[in-house]
XYZ file of C-alpha atoms in Angstrom:
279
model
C 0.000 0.000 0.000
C 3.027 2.538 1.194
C 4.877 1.763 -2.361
C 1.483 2.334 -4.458
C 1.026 5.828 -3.099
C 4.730 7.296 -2.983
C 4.355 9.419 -6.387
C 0.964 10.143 -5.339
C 2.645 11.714 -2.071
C 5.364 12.869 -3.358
C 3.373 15.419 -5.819
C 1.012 16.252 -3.379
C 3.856 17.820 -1.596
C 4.824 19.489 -4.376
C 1.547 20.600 -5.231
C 1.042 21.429 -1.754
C 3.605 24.364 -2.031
C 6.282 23.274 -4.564
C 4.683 24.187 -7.878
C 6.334 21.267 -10.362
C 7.326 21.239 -13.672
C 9.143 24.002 -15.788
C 10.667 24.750 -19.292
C 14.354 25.242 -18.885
C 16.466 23.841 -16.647
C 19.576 22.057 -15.506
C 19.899 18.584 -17.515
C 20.621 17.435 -13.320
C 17.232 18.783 -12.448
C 15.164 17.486 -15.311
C 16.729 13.574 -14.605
C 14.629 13.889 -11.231
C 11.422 13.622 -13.763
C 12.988 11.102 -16.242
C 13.477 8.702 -13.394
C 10.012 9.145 -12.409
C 8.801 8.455 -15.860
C 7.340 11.906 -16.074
C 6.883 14.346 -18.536
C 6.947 17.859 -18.169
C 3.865 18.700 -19.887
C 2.090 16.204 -17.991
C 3.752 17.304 -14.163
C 2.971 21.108 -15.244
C -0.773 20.854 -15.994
C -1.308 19.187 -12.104
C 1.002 21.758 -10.435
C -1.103 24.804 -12.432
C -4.372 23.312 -11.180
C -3.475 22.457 -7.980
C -1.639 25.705 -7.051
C -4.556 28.256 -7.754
C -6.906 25.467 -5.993
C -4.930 24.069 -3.020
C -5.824 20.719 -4.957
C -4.253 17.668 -3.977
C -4.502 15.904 -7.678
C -1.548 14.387 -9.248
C -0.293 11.726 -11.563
C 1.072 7.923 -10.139
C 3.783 6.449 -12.437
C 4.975 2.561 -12.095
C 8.413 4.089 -11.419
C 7.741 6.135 -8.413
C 5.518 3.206 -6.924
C 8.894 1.625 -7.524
C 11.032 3.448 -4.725
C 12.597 1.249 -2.256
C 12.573 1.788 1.190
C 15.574 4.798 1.606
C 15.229 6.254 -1.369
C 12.402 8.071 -0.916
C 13.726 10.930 0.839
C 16.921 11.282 -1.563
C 13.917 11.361 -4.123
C 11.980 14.170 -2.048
C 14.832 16.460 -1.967
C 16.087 16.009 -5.572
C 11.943 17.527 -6.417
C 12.574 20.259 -3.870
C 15.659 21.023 -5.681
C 13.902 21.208 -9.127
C 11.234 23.157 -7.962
C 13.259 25.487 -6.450
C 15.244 26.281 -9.334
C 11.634 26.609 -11.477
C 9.968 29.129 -9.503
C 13.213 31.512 -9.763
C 13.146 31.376 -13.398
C 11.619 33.388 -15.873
C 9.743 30.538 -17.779
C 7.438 30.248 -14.139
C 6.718 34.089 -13.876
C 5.334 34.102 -17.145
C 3.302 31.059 -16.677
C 2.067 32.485 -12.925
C 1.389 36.113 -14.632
C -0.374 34.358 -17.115
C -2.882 32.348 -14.784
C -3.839 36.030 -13.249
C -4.609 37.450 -16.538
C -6.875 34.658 -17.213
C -9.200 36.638 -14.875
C -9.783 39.283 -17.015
C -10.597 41.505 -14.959
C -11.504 45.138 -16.144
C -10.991 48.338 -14.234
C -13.214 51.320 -14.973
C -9.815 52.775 -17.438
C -10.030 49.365 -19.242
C -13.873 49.520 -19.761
C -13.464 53.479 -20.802
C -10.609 52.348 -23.207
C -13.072 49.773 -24.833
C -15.456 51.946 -25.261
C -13.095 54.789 -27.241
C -12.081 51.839 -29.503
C -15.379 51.550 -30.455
C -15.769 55.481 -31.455
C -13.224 55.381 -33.006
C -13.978 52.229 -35.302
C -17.189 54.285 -36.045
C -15.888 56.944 -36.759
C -13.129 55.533 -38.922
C -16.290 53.769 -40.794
C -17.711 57.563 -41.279
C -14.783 59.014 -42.630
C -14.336 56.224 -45.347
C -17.671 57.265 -46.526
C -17.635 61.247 -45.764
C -16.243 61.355 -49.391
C -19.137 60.153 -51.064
C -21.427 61.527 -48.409
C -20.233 65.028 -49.255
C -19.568 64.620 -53.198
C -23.495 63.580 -53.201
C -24.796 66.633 -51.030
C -26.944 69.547 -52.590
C -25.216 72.954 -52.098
C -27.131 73.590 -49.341
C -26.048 70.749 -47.586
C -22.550 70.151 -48.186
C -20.680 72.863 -46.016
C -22.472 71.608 -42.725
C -20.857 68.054 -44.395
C -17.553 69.565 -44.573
C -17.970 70.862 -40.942
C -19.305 67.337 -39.465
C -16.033 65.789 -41.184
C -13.691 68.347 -39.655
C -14.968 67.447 -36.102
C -14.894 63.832 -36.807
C -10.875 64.429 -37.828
C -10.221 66.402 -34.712
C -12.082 64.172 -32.526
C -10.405 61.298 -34.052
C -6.812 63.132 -33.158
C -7.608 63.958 -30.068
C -8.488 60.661 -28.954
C -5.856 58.543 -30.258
C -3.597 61.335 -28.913
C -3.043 62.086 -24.724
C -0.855 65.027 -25.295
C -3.903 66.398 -27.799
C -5.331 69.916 -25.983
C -8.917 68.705 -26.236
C -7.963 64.619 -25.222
C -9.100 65.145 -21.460
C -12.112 66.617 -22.748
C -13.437 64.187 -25.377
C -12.545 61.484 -23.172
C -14.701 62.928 -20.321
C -17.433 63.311 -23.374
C -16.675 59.550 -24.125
C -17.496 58.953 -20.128
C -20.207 60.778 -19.804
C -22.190 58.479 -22.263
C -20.480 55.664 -20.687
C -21.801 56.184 -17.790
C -25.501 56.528 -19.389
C -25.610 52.260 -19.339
C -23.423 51.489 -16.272
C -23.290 52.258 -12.669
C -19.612 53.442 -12.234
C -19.294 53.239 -7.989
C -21.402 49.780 -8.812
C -18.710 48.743 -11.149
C -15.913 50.113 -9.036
C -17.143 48.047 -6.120
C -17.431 44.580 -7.708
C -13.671 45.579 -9.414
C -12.287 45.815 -6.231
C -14.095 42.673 -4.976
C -13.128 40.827 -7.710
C -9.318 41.964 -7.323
C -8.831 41.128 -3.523
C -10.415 37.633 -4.762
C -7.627 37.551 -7.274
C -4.722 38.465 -4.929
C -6.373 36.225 -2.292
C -5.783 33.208 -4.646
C -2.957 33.993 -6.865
C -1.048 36.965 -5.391
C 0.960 39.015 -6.903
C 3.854 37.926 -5.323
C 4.190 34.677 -6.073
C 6.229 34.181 -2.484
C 3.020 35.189 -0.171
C 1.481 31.688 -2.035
C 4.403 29.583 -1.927
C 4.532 30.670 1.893
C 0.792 30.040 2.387
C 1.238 26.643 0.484
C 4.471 25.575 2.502
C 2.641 26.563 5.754
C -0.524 24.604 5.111
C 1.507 21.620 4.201
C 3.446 21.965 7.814
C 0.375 22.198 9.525
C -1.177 19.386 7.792
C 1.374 16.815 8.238
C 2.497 17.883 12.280
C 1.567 15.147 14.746
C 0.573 12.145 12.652
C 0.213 8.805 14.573
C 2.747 6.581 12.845
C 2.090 3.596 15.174
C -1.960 3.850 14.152
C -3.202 0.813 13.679
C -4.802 -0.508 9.779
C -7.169 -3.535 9.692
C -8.514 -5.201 6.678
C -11.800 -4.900 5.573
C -13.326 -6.273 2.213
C -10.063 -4.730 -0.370
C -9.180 -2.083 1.414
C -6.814 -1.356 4.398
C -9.186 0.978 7.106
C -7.955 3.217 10.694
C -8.892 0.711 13.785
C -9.636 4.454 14.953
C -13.246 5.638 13.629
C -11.809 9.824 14.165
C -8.649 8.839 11.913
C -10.871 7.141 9.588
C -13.088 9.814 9.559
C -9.760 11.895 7.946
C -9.437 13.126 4.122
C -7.927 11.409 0.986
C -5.190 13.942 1.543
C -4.183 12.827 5.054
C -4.267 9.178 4.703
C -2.570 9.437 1.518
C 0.357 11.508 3.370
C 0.309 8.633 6.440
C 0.433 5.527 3.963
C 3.600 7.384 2.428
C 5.258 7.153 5.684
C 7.405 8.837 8.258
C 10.442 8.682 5.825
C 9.147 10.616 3.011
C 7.115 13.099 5.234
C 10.021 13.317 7.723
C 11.952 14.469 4.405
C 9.462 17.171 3.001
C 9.083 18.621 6.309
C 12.243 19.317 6.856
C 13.200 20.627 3.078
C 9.423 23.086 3.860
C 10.637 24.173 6.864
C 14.342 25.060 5.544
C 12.613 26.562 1.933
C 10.266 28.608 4.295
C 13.533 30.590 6.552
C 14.935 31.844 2.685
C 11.667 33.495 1.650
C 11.206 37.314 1.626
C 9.921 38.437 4.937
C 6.386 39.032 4.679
């Protein structure tokens, strides 16, 4: 039972605060995968999920279930090693930044921006056929043409041009109408909401949730009951103690692992933990 669930362990720790898996590194580094019979595409896609989730999901290999007795720990640091050297490197940042731009969240600037764009497409549209607008107008007509197309131009400018004298004031003009379909302090509100959610679950700083995810990972694996006692019943291996076997996939799969592997990740959390920036 201990043997079938040491990968499973072993990237739950990682998961757990690690974050696995990266483009570029040190041929030593990416042999701790090959000997687990792990790809990197495969290893990334769990650590992305699990990290904005605080998931526990991971991939079992027949190689990992493999690890004798010993090894295991070796094994554990040779992942903290990797990891470590992954979430320094550029190839990580840009895969983090990108999982907070999934958000898409828009501040009021963003939604004002969108909706210039879409003046100005119009107007672009207007000016294509201003020609033919005016070149069709009676006489009577055609200099209040000419005058519409001259404020379409400097509107136009002005817009696609902050240092433009009349910018501030089209774009307060562009506001204005904005503000005829939404609520701005409504949509300011649920912005802000929506942003604390977003530094809440993937920070900014990638440390404050590689802290957070070390931490929980302490706290979840202090004062386990090595010597608890497993009975058989039907397939299955169950806690003689009903409150243990009350417990979470997650813990028993971190007790079946055993002392030597959790010993291990402990201690590399705990030492990973003392060289982060101070909060």
């Amino acid at each position: 039972m201990i043997m079938k669930k040491i990968m499973l362990y072993l990237l739950l720790l990682i998961c757990s605060g690690m974050i696995l898996s990266f483009s570029y590194v040190y041929y030593r580094f990416n042999e701790v995968l090959k000997s687990l019979d792990l790809t990197e595409e495969r290893a990334q896609r769990y650590v992305l999920e699990n990290l904005e989730s605080g998931g526990f999901s991971a991939p079992v290999t027949a190689a990992a279930m493999a690890i004798p007795a010993g090894k295991r720990a070796d094994i554990v640091n040779k992942l903290g090693d990797y990891v470590k050297a992954y979430v320094n490197s550029p190839a990580f940042n840009t895969k983090y930044q990108e999982k907070r731009d999934n958000w898409n969240i828009k501040s009021w600037d963003d939604l004002l921006d969108e909706q210039i764009r879409h003046e100005l497409k119009d107007i672009e549209e207007d000016l294509e056929n201003a020609p033919s607008v005016i070149g069709n107008a009676s006489a009577a007509m055609k200099p209040m043409y000419e005058r519409e197309l001259k404020k379409m131009q400097e509107r136009k400018a002005a817009l696609t041009d902050p240092k433009h004298p009349k910018h501030a004031q089209y774009r307060k003009e562009t506001e204005a109408d904005l503000m005829e379909r939404e609520d701005k302090q409504a949509f300011m509100e649920n912005y802000k909401n929506e942003m604390a959610d977003l530094e809440k679950k993937l920070p900014a700083d990638f440390n404050v949730l590689l802290r957070k995810r070390l931490q929980e990972f302490l706290q979840e694996t202090a004062n386990i009951p090595w010597d608890a006692k497993l009975e058989k019943k039907g397939r299955k291996m169950v806690f003689v103690d009903p409150e243990l076997e009350k417990k979470g996939f997650a813990w028993k799969a971190r007790f079946r692992c055993g002392k030597e592997v959790v010993d291990a990740a402990r201690s590399y959390a705990q030492a990973w933990l003392k060289t982060l920036p101070a909060k």
